[in-house]
Amino acid sequence: MASRLRTVETTSAACVQGLSRKFGARTVLDDLDLEIAPGEFIAMIGRSGTGKSTLLRALAGLDSGITGTLTVPGETAVAFQEPRLVPWKRVADNLTLGLRTPDAKAVAAGALAEVGLTERAGAWPLTLSGGEAQRASLARALVRQPSLLLLDEPFSALDALTRISMHRLVLSLWERHRPAVLLVTHDVDEALALADRVLVLNEGRIAHSAAVTVPRPRDRNHPELTALRQRLLTELGVPAEEPSAPVEGDRS
Amino acid sequence: MSASVHDASAAAARPAVAAGATPPTRRAEGRSRRDGWLRIVSPIALVLLWQLLSATGVLPPSKLVSPTTVVHEGWTLITTNNPSYGTLQYSLAVSAERWGIGFSIGTVAAIILAVATGLSRIAEYVVDPIVQVLRSIPLLGILPLFIVWFGIGELPKILIVLLGALFPMYVNTYAEIRGIDPKLGEAARTLGLSWWGRIRHIVLPGGLPGALSGIRLGSFASLLALVVAEQFNTNAGLGFMITQAESFLQNSIIVLVLVVYAILGLLANGIVRLIERKALAWRRDFAR
C-alpha cells in the first residue's frame, strides 16, 4: 500500500516514484515518476481525465487510495480552482486558519498587502469578487511559507483580464518567496507564460516534458514559445491548423 | 429521509440584496427596522378592538374577559400571594426552571447527535432512523408513559421539554451540516487543521444557521410540551395555574396565562433573531 514520508529533502522539493491510482477498474495514474527541484515552477497540462488533479490531490495529501512513494515537504500549500474560503470567517481570519506562528495576524496582514487586499481584510468572503477571492486564496497559501505550492487551475474561472494580472501576481510572489510550484492548468499559453518546465500528462503518465528557457516577462510571440506551443498542442492531440488555441472544454 | 424543517420566516427576515453592494444593504436594514415597528400596529389594533367589544358588552366576561381585566388580574397575582395559585412570578420561575433545564440538555444533545450523524455515515445509519421514528410519535402521547416510568415528579416534565427541543434542533442542524461543502473540509485539511479544528472552525459554524432555526422551532415546541406536562400532577407552574383556573372556572386567569405564554414565545423568537443578526452576518449581504 501507500508508503508516505512527510520529510523535507535537500535535493528535491517533492519526489514521486511509481505513483498509481485506480478508481475501480480505471487506472488514472499509472506508475508515475516526478521530481520537482526546490524553487522550480512546473506547469502540468493534459486533457480532462488524464489524472492532473488526481496527482495534485495526492501531493496535497488528500488522497488515501494511492500506491507508490511520495515525498513531499511538511510545508505544502494548495490553492484550488474555487477559492474555498471559509464563508463564515473574515478574509484575514481565513488566512490565519490553521496557522501556528505566534505572529499570525502580522503575517496575514503582510500577505494581504502583497496580494493587494489590505482594505478587504475585514470583509466577508461572499462579498469578494472572483479575482479578489482567488487572491485571498493565494495569500492563504502563501502565509504558510510553503516549500511546495500546489495550484489546481486557480485562474480558470476568472475573466481574461483578471487572469493576466493574476499571472503577474503569481510570478512576483514566486520570485520573492521561491517555493517550488506545481500548476495544473488546461491553458497552454498560461503554462508557457509562467513555468520553467511544462509537463504533458497522458493516460496517467508524463508523456512529454519541455523546458522553457525564455526569460520572464515573456512575450507570447517569442519564436521559441511559438515553437513550443506548437509542439505541446501536437502532444495534446490538437491539429496543427489552429496553433494558438488553448485546449477547450478541459475542466478536470 | 433528511427532512429539513427550515423556518421560512428566518429566510424572509434576511434582506435579499445583491452581493457586494454596501449602501443598498444599509438601506434594506433601515427598511427592515422600520418594518419591525410597522408589524406591531395590527396586534395593538386587535387588542383595542377586543377592549372595545368587551366594554360595549358584545363580548361577555363569561366567554372572554377584557384586556384591562387581564392586566388587573396579572397585577394582583404579582403583588399578592393567592392561596390557590401562589404568585405569578413564582409560577413563572417554576416553569422557567423546568423549561431551562430541559431545553438546555435537549439542545446540547441535539448538537452532539447532529455533528455525529452529519460527519459519520455509521452514526447516521445507527442514530438517524431511531430519531426519525421517535420524532414521528406525538410527544404529548408519550407523557402518560413517562409518568408511569418516572413518576409524577420533575423528571417526566423535564424529559418532555427536552424531547420537544431536541427533535427540531437535531433535524435542522443535521441537514445544515450535511449541506456543508465537502471541499471546505478538504481545504481545511490542507491548511493543517486537526480533526477538532475542523469541527470547531468548519462543522459547528457551518451548522449554525440550521441550529438557530432549530432553536426557534424547538423553543416553541418545548414550551408547548411544558404547558401540557404541567397540567398533570403538578402543584406549581404556569400549566398548573391553567388547570386550577379551569376547576374554579376563572376565565381571567386562563387568559392571563395564555398572554404570558405569548409573551414568552415572542421573547424567545426575538432573542434568536438577535443572535441570528450577529452570528449570521456573513451571509446577510448574500442574495439567496
Coordinates of C-alpha atoms in Angstrom, one line a residue:
Chain A
M1 CA 0.0 0.0 0.0
A2 CA 1.0 3.6 0.1
S3 CA 4.1 4.4 1.9
R4 CA 4.2 8.1 2.7
L5 CA 7.1 10.0 4.1
R6 CA 6.5 13.6 5.1
T7 CA 10.1 14.8 5.3
V8 CA 11.9 17.7 3.7
E9 CA 14.6 16.6 1.3
T10 CA 17.5 18.7 0.4
T11 CA 17.8 17.5 -3.2
S12 CA 14.2 18.0 -4.3
A13 CA 11.1 19.8 -3.2
A14 CA 8.9 16.9 -4.0
C15 CA 9.6 13.4 -5.3
V16 CA 7.1 10.9 -6.7
Q17 CA 8.1 7.3 -7.5
G18 CA 5.9 4.7 -9.1
L19 CA 2.7 6.5 -8.1
S20 CA -0.5 4.7 -9.2
R21 CA -4.2 5.4 -8.6
K22 CA -7.1 3.3 -9.6
F23 CA -10.8 4.3 -9.5
G24 CA -12.5 0.9 -9.8
A25 CA -11.2 -0.7 -12.9
R26 CA -9.9 2.6 -14.4
T27 CA -6.3 3.4 -13.9
V28 CA -5.9 7.2 -13.6
L29 CA -2.3 7.4 -12.6
D30 CA 0.0 4.7 -13.9
D31 CA 3.4 4.2 -12.3
L32 CA 4.2 7.9 -12.5
D33 CA 7.6 9.4 -11.6
L34 CA 8.1 13.1 -11.0
E35 CA 10.8 15.1 -9.3
I36 CA 10.4 18.8 -8.5
A37 CA 13.5 20.8 -7.8
P38 CA 13.5 23.4 -5.0
G39 CA 12.1 26.7 -6.4
E40 CA 11.2 25.1 -9.7
F41 CA 8.0 26.3 -11.4
I42 CA 6.3 23.4 -13.1
A43 CA 3.1 23.5 -15.2
M44 CA 1.2 20.4 -15.9
I45 CA -1.2 20.3 -18.8
G46 CA -3.3 17.5 -20.2
R47 CA -6.8 16.7 -21.5
S48 CA -9.5 16.1 -18.9
G49 CA -9.4 12.7 -17.2
T50 CA -5.6 12.4 -17.6
G51 CA -5.1 12.5 -13.9
K52 CA -3.7 16.0 -13.4
S53 CA -5.9 16.8 -10.5
T54 CA -5.5 13.3 -9.1
L55 CA -1.8 13.8 -9.0
L56 CA -2.2 17.2 -7.3
R57 CA -4.6 15.8 -4.7
A58 CA -2.1 13.0 -4.0
L59 CA 0.7 15.6 -3.4
A60 CA -1.7 17.6 -1.2
G61 CA -2.2 14.6 1.0
L62 CA -5.9 14.5 0.1
D63 CA -6.0 11.0 -1.5
S64 CA -5.6 7.9 0.7
G65 CA -6.1 5.5 -2.2
I66 CA -2.7 5.9 -3.9
T67 CA 0.1 3.4 -4.2
G68 CA 3.8 4.2 -4.6
T69 CA 6.2 6.5 -2.9
L70 CA 5.5 10.2 -2.3
T71 CA 8.0 12.5 -0.6
V72 CA 6.6 16.0 -0.1
P73 CA 7.7 18.7 2.3
G74 CA 5.8 19.4 5.5
E75 CA 5.1 22.9 4.3
T76 CA 2.8 22.2 1.3
A77 CA 0.1 24.7 0.5
V78 CA -2.7 24.4 -2.0
A79 CA -4.8 27.0 -3.9
F80 CA -7.8 25.4 -5.6
Q81 CA -9.9 26.2 -8.7
E82 CA -12.7 27.5 -6.4
P83 CA -11.0 29.7 -3.8
R84 CA -12.6 27.6 -1.0
L85 CA -12.5 30.5 1.5
V86 CA -14.5 29.6 4.7
P87 CA -17.6 31.9 4.2
W88 CA -18.1 32.5 8.0
K89 CA -14.6 33.8 8.6
R90 CA -13.5 37.2 7.5
V91 CA -10.7 37.4 4.9
A92 CA -7.9 37.9 7.5
D93 CA -9.2 35.1 9.7
N94 CA -9.3 32.8 6.6
L95 CA -5.6 33.4 6.2
T96 CA -4.7 32.6 9.8
L97 CA -6.9 29.5 9.9
G98 CA -4.6 26.6 11.0
L99 CA -1.6 28.8 11.1
R100 CA 0.7 28.1 14.0
T101 CA 3.1 31.0 14.0
P102 CA 2.9 33.3 17.1
D103 CA 2.6 36.5 15.0
A104 CA -0.1 35.0 12.7
K105 CA -2.0 38.3 12.5
A106 CA 1.0 40.3 11.3
V107 CA 2.0 37.6 8.8
A108 CA -1.6 37.6 7.4
A109 CA -1.6 41.4 7.1
G110 CA 1.7 41.2 5.2
A111 CA 0.4 38.6 2.8
L112 CA -2.8 40.6 2.2
A113 CA -0.7 43.6 1.4
E114 CA 1.3 41.5 -1.0
V115 CA -1.8 40.5 -3.0
G116 CA -3.3 44.0 -2.7
L117 CA -6.2 43.1 -0.4
T118 CA -5.3 45.2 2.7
E119 CA -8.6 47.1 2.7
R120 CA -10.6 43.8 2.3
A121 CA -9.1 42.2 5.4
G122 CA -12.3 42.6 7.4
A123 CA -14.6 41.6 4.5
W124 CA -16.8 38.5 4.4
P125 CA -15.6 36.2 1.6
L126 CA -19.0 36.1 -0.1
T127 CA -18.7 39.9 -0.8
L128 CA -15.4 39.4 -2.7
S129 CA -15.2 39.4 -6.5
G130 CA -13.8 36.3 -8.2
G131 CA -10.4 37.8 -8.6
E132 CA -10.3 39.1 -5.0
A133 CA -11.3 35.7 -3.6
Q134 CA -8.6 34.0 -5.7
R135 CA -6.0 36.5 -4.4
A136 CA -7.1 35.8 -0.9
S137 CA -6.8 32.1 -1.5
L138 CA -3.3 32.7 -2.8
A139 CA -2.4 34.8 0.2
R140 CA -3.8 32.0 2.5
A141 CA -1.4 29.5 0.8
L142 CA 1.5 32.0 1.0
V143 CA 1.3 32.7 4.7
R144 CA 2.2 29.1 5.3
Q145 CA 5.6 29.8 3.7
P146 CA 5.3 26.6 1.6
S147 CA 8.3 25.0 0.0
L148 CA 5.8 23.4 -2.3
L149 CA 2.9 25.3 -3.7
L150 CA 0.2 23.4 -5.5
L151 CA -2.1 25.4 -7.8
D152 CA -5.1 23.5 -9.1
E153 CA -6.4 25.5 -12.1
P154 CA -6.7 28.6 -9.9
F155 CA -7.3 31.0 -12.7
S156 CA -9.6 29.1 -15.0
A157 CA -12.8 30.6 -13.6
L158 CA -11.5 34.2 -13.9
D159 CA -12.1 36.6 -16.8
A160 CA -9.2 37.1 -19.3
L161 CA -8.1 40.5 -17.9
T162 CA -8.1 39.3 -14.2
R163 CA -6.2 36.2 -15.3
I164 CA -3.4 38.3 -16.8
S165 CA -3.0 40.3 -13.6
M166 CA -3.1 37.1 -11.6
H167 CA -0.3 35.6 -13.7
R168 CA 1.8 38.7 -12.9
L169 CA 1.0 38.4 -9.2
V170 CA 1.9 34.7 -9.1
L171 CA 5.2 35.3 -10.8
S172 CA 6.1 38.2 -8.5
L173 CA 5.2 36.2 -5.4
W174 CA 7.1 33.2 -6.7
E175 CA 10.2 35.3 -7.4
R176 CA 10.0 36.8 -3.9
H177 CA 9.3 33.6 -1.9
R178 CA 10.8 30.9 -4.3
P179 CA 8.6 27.9 -3.4
A180 CA 8.6 25.0 -5.8
V181 CA 5.3 25.3 -7.8
L182 CA 3.2 22.7 -9.5
L183 CA 0.5 24.4 -11.5
V184 CA -2.2 22.3 -13.0
T185 CA -3.8 24.0 -16.0
H186 CA -5.6 23.3 -19.2
D187 CA -4.3 26.5 -20.8
V188 CA -1.1 26.0 -22.9
D189 CA -0.4 29.8 -23.0
E190 CA -0.7 30.0 -19.2
A191 CA 1.8 27.2 -18.8
L192 CA 4.2 28.9 -21.3
A193 CA 3.9 32.3 -19.7
L194 CA 4.7 31.0 -16.2
A195 CA 6.6 27.8 -16.0
D196 CA 10.3 26.6 -16.1
R197 CA 9.1 23.2 -17.3
V198 CA 5.9 22.1 -18.9
L199 CA 4.7 18.5 -18.5
V200 CA 2.1 16.9 -20.6
L201 CA 0.1 14.2 -18.8
N202 CA -1.4 11.5 -20.8
E203 CA -3.1 8.2 -19.7
G204 CA -1.7 8.6 -16.2
R205 CA 1.9 9.1 -17.2
I206 CA 4.1 12.1 -18.1
A207 CA 4.1 11.9 -21.9
H208 CA 6.2 14.9 -22.6
S209 CA 8.5 17.3 -20.7
A210 CA 9.6 20.7 -22.2
A211 CA 11.9 23.1 -20.5
V212 CA 11.0 26.8 -21.1
T213 CA 14.2 28.9 -21.0
V214 CA 12.8 32.2 -22.3
P215 CA 13.4 34.9 -19.6
R216 CA 10.4 36.4 -17.9
P217 CA 8.3 38.5 -18.5
R218 CA 7.6 36.6 -21.7
D219 CA 6.3 37.8 -25.0
R220 CA 3.9 35.2 -26.1
N221 CA 5.1 35.7 -29.7
H222 CA 8.7 34.8 -28.9
P223 CA 9.7 32.3 -31.6
E224 CA 10.8 29.8 -29.0
L225 CA 7.4 29.9 -27.3
T226 CA 5.6 29.7 -30.7
A227 CA 7.6 26.5 -31.5
L228 CA 6.9 25.1 -28.0
R229 CA 3.2 25.9 -28.2
Q230 CA 3.0 24.0 -31.5
R231 CA 4.9 21.1 -30.0
L232 CA 2.7 20.9 -26.9
L233 CA -0.5 21.2 -28.8
T234 CA 0.6 18.3 -31.0
E235 CA 1.3 16.3 -27.9
L236 CA -2.2 17.1 -26.7
G237 CA -3.6 15.9 -29.9
V238 CA -4.8 19.3 -31.3
P239 CA -4.4 19.6 -35.1
A240 CA -1.6 21.9 -36.3
E241 CA -4.1 24.2 -38.2
E242 CA -5.0 26.1 -35.0
P243 CA -1.6 26.7 -33.4
S244 CA -2.6 29.2 -30.7
A245 CA -5.9 27.8 -29.5
P246 CA -5.9 26.7 -25.9
V247 CA -7.3 23.3 -25.1
E248 CA -11.0 23.9 -24.7
G249 CA -13.5 22.0 -22.6
D250 CA -11.0 20.7 -20.1
R251 CA -12.2 21.3 -16.6
S252 CA -10.8 18.2 -14.9
Chain B
M1 CA -35.1 10.8 5.0
S2 CA -33.4 14.0 6.0
A3 CA -36.4 16.2 6.1
S4 CA -35.3 19.7 6.7
V5 CA -37.8 21.7 8.7
H6 CA -36.4 25.1 7.8
D7 CA -38.2 28.1 9.3
A8 CA -39.5 30.1 6.4
S9 CA -39.6 33.3 8.4
A10 CA -35.9 33.0 9.1
A11 CA -35.2 33.3 5.4
A12 CA -37.7 36.1 5.0
A13 CA -36.1 38.1 7.7
R14 CA -32.9 38.3 5.9
P15 CA -33.0 41.1 3.4
A16 CA -32.2 39.9 -0.1
V17 CA -29.6 42.2 -1.5
A18 CA -27.1 41.7 -4.3
A19 CA -23.6 40.7 -3.2
G20 CA -21.0 43.4 -2.5
A21 CA -23.5 46.3 -2.5
T22 CA -22.9 48.1 0.7
P23 CA -25.2 51.1 0.5
P24 CA -28.3 49.1 -0.6
T25 CA -27.7 46.7 2.3
R26 CA -27.8 49.6 4.8
R27 CA -31.0 50.9 3.2
A28 CA -32.5 47.4 3.4
E29 CA -31.5 47.2 7.1
G30 CA -33.2 50.5 7.8
R31 CA -36.3 49.3 6.0
S32 CA -36.5 46.1 8.0
R33 CA -36.1 48.0 11.2
R34 CA -39.0 50.3 10.2
D35 CA -41.0 47.3 9.2
G36 CA -40.4 45.9 12.7
W37 CA -42.3 48.8 14.1
L38 CA -45.0 48.6 11.5
R39 CA -45.5 45.0 12.4
I40 CA -46.8 45.8 15.9
V41 CA -49.6 48.1 14.7
S42 CA -52.1 45.3 13.8
P43 CA -51.7 43.4 17.1
I44 CA -52.2 46.6 19.1
A45 CA -55.3 47.3 16.9
L46 CA -56.6 43.9 17.7
V47 CA -56.2 44.4 21.5
L48 CA -58.0 47.7 21.2
L49 CA -60.9 46.1 19.3
W50 CA -61.0 43.4 21.9
Q51 CA -61.3 46.0 24.6
L52 CA -64.0 47.9 22.7
L53 CA -66.0 44.7 22.2
S54 CA -65.7 43.9 25.9
A55 CA -66.6 47.4 27.0
T56 CA -69.7 47.5 24.8
G57 CA -70.9 44.1 26.1
V58 CA -70.6 42.4 22.8
L59 CA -68.0 40.0 24.4
P60 CA -69.5 38.9 27.7
P61 CA -66.9 38.3 30.5
S62 CA -68.2 34.8 30.8
K63 CA -66.7 34.0 27.4
L64 CA -63.7 36.3 27.3
V65 CA -62.6 38.8 29.9
S66 CA -61.4 42.3 28.7
P67 CA -57.7 43.2 28.3
T68 CA -57.9 45.6 31.2
T69 CA -59.2 42.8 33.4
V70 CA -56.3 40.6 32.3
V71 CA -53.8 43.3 33.2
H72 CA -55.5 43.9 36.5
E73 CA -55.6 40.2 37.3
G74 CA -51.9 40.0 36.4
W75 CA -51.0 42.9 38.7
T76 CA -53.0 41.4 41.6
L77 CA -51.3 38.0 41.2
I78 CA -47.8 39.7 41.1
T79 CA -48.5 41.8 44.2
T80 CA -50.4 39.3 46.4
N81 CA -49.9 35.6 47.2
N82 CA -53.1 33.9 46.1
P83 CA -53.9 30.8 48.2
S84 CA -54.9 28.7 45.2
Y85 CA -52.3 30.0 42.7
G86 CA -49.3 31.4 44.6
T87 CA -47.8 34.5 42.9
L88 CA -47.4 34.8 39.1
Q89 CA -43.7 35.3 39.4
Y90 CA -43.3 32.1 41.4
S91 CA -45.3 30.1 38.8
L92 CA -43.2 31.7 36.1
A93 CA -39.9 30.8 37.9
V94 CA -41.0 27.2 38.4
S95 CA -41.9 26.8 34.7
A96 CA -38.8 28.6 33.6
E97 CA -36.6 26.3 35.6
R98 CA -38.3 23.2 34.1
W99 CA -38.0 24.7 30.6
G100 CA -34.5 25.9 31.1
I101 CA -33.1 22.5 32.2
G102 CA -35.0 20.5 29.5
F103 CA -34.2 23.0 26.7
S104 CA -30.5 23.2 27.5
I105 CA -30.0 19.5 27.8
G106 CA -32.1 18.9 24.7
T107 CA -30.2 21.5 22.7
V108 CA -26.7 20.2 23.6
A109 CA -27.8 16.6 23.0
A110 CA -29.2 17.5 19.6
I111 CA -26.0 19.3 18.6
I112 CA -23.9 16.3 19.6
L113 CA -26.2 13.9 17.7
A114 CA -26.3 16.2 14.6
V115 CA -22.5 16.5 14.5
A116 CA -22.1 12.7 14.8
T117 CA -24.7 11.9 12.1
G118 CA -23.6 14.8 9.9
L119 CA -20.0 13.6 9.9
S120 CA -20.2 9.8 10.1
R121 CA -22.1 7.5 7.8
I122 CA -22.1 4.8 10.5
A123 CA -23.6 7.2 13.1
E124 CA -26.1 8.3 10.5
Y125 CA -27.3 4.8 9.9
V126 CA -27.5 4.0 13.6
V127 CA -28.9 7.2 15.1
D128 CA -30.9 8.9 12.4
P129 CA -33.6 6.3 11.8
I130 CA -34.2 6.0 15.5
V131 CA -34.5 9.7 15.9
Q132 CA -36.8 10.0 12.9
V133 CA -39.1 7.2 14.3
L134 CA -39.2 8.8 17.8
R135 CA -39.8 12.2 16.2
S136 CA -43.0 11.0 14.5
I137 CA -44.6 9.9 17.8
P138 CA -46.7 12.8 19.2
L139 CA -44.8 14.0 22.2
L140 CA -47.9 14.6 24.3
G141 CA -48.9 11.0 23.7
I142 CA -45.7 9.8 25.4
L143 CA -46.4 11.8 28.6
P144 CA -48.7 9.2 30.3
L145 CA -46.0 6.6 29.6
F146 CA -43.3 8.8 31.1
I147 CA -45.5 9.3 34.2
V148 CA -45.7 5.5 34.5
W149 CA -42.0 5.2 34.1
F150 CA -40.7 8.2 36.0
G151 CA -43.4 9.0 38.5
I152 CA -45.1 12.4 39.0
G153 CA -42.0 14.4 39.9
E154 CA -40.0 16.8 37.8
L155 CA -38.3 14.2 35.6
P156 CA -41.1 13.4 33.2
K157 CA -41.9 17.1 32.7
I158 CA -38.3 17.9 32.0
L159 CA -37.9 15.0 29.7
I160 CA -40.9 16.1 27.6
V161 CA -39.5 19.6 27.3
L162 CA -36.1 18.1 26.4
L163 CA -37.5 16.0 23.6
G164 CA -39.6 19.0 22.4
A165 CA -36.4 21.0 22.0
L166 CA -34.2 18.1 20.7
F167 CA -36.1 17.0 17.6
P168 CA -36.4 20.2 15.6
M169 CA -32.9 21.2 16.8
Y170 CA -31.4 17.9 15.6
V171 CA -33.2 17.7 12.2
N172 CA -32.3 21.3 11.2
T173 CA -28.7 21.1 12.4
Y174 CA -28.1 17.7 10.8
A175 CA -29.5 18.9 7.5
E176 CA -27.3 22.0 7.6
I177 CA -24.1 20.1 8.5
R178 CA -24.8 17.7 5.7
G179 CA -25.1 20.7 3.4
I180 CA -21.6 22.0 4.1
D181 CA -19.5 21.8 1.0
P182 CA -17.0 18.9 1.5
K183 CA -14.5 21.0 -0.4
L184 CA -14.3 23.3 2.6
G185 CA -13.3 20.3 4.8
E186 CA -10.6 19.4 2.2
A187 CA -9.3 22.9 2.1
A188 CA -9.2 22.9 6.0
R189 CA -7.1 19.7 5.9
T190 CA -4.6 21.3 3.5
L191 CA -4.4 24.2 5.9
G192 CA -3.3 21.8 8.6
L193 CA -6.4 21.9 10.8
S194 CA -6.8 19.0 13.1
W195 CA -10.0 16.9 13.5
W196 CA -11.1 19.1 16.4
G197 CA -10.0 22.2 14.5
R198 CA -12.3 21.2 11.6
I199 CA -15.2 20.6 13.9
R200 CA -14.6 24.0 15.6
H201 CA -14.0 26.1 12.5
I202 CA -15.9 24.3 9.8
V203 CA -18.6 22.0 11.1
L204 CA -20.0 23.9 14.1
P205 CA -20.2 27.4 12.4
G206 CA -21.4 25.7 9.2
G207 CA -24.3 24.1 11.0
L208 CA -25.2 27.2 13.0
P209 CA -27.8 28.6 10.6
G210 CA -29.7 25.3 10.9
A211 CA -29.1 25.2 14.6
L212 CA -30.7 28.7 15.0
S213 CA -33.7 27.7 13.0
G214 CA -33.8 24.6 15.3
I215 CA -33.7 26.7 18.4
R216 CA -36.5 28.9 17.2
L217 CA -38.7 25.9 16.4
G218 CA -37.5 24.0 19.4
S219 CA -38.3 26.8 21.8
F220 CA -41.9 26.8 20.7
A221 CA -42.2 23.0 20.7
S222 CA -40.7 22.7 24.1
L223 CA -42.9 25.5 25.5
L224 CA -45.9 23.7 24.1
A225 CA -44.7 20.4 25.7
L226 CA -44.2 22.2 29.0
V227 CA -47.7 23.6 29.1
V228 CA -49.3 20.2 28.7
A229 CA -46.8 18.4 31.0
E230 CA -47.6 21.0 33.7
Q231 CA -51.3 20.2 33.6
F232 CA -50.8 16.7 35.1
N233 CA -49.8 16.0 38.6
T234 CA -48.3 19.4 39.4
N235 CA -48.7 21.9 42.3
A236 CA -46.8 24.8 40.7
G237 CA -46.1 26.4 37.4
L238 CA -48.0 28.1 34.6
G239 CA -49.7 24.9 33.4
F240 CA -50.8 24.3 37.0
M241 CA -52.4 27.7 37.1
I242 CA -54.5 26.9 34.0
T243 CA -55.7 23.6 35.5
Q244 CA -56.6 25.3 38.8
A245 CA -58.4 28.2 37.0
E246 CA -60.3 25.6 34.9
S247 CA -61.6 23.9 38.0
F248 CA -62.5 27.3 39.6
L249 CA -64.0 28.5 36.3
Q250 CA -61.7 31.5 36.4
N251 CA -61.7 32.6 32.8
S252 CA -59.5 35.6 33.6
I253 CA -56.6 33.5 35.0
I254 CA -56.6 31.2 31.9
V255 CA -56.4 34.2 29.6
L256 CA -53.7 35.8 31.7
V257 CA -51.5 32.6 31.5
L258 CA -52.1 32.4 27.7
V259 CA -50.9 36.0 27.4
V260 CA -47.8 35.2 29.5
Y261 CA -47.2 32.2 27.1
A262 CA -47.5 34.5 24.1
I263 CA -45.0 37.0 25.6
L264 CA -42.6 34.2 26.4
G265 CA -42.8 32.9 22.8
L266 CA -42.3 36.3 21.4
L267 CA -39.3 36.9 23.7
A268 CA -37.7 33.6 22.6
N269 CA -38.2 34.4 18.9
G270 CA -36.8 37.9 19.4
I271 CA -33.7 36.6 21.2
V272 CA -33.0 34.1 18.4
R273 CA -33.4 36.9 15.8
L274 CA -30.9 39.0 17.7
I275 CA -28.4 36.1 17.7
E276 CA -29.0 35.5 14.0
R277 CA -28.3 39.1 13.2
K278 CA -24.9 38.8 14.9
A279 CA -23.9 35.3 14.1
L280 CA -25.0 35.0 10.5
A281 CA -23.7 38.4 9.4
W282 CA -21.5 36.6 6.9
R283 CA -24.5 35.7 4.8
R284 CA -26.6 38.8 5.2
D285 CA -25.2 40.6 2.2
F286 CA -25.6 37.5 0.2
A287 CA -28.6 37.3 -2.1
R288 CA -30.3 33.9 -1.9

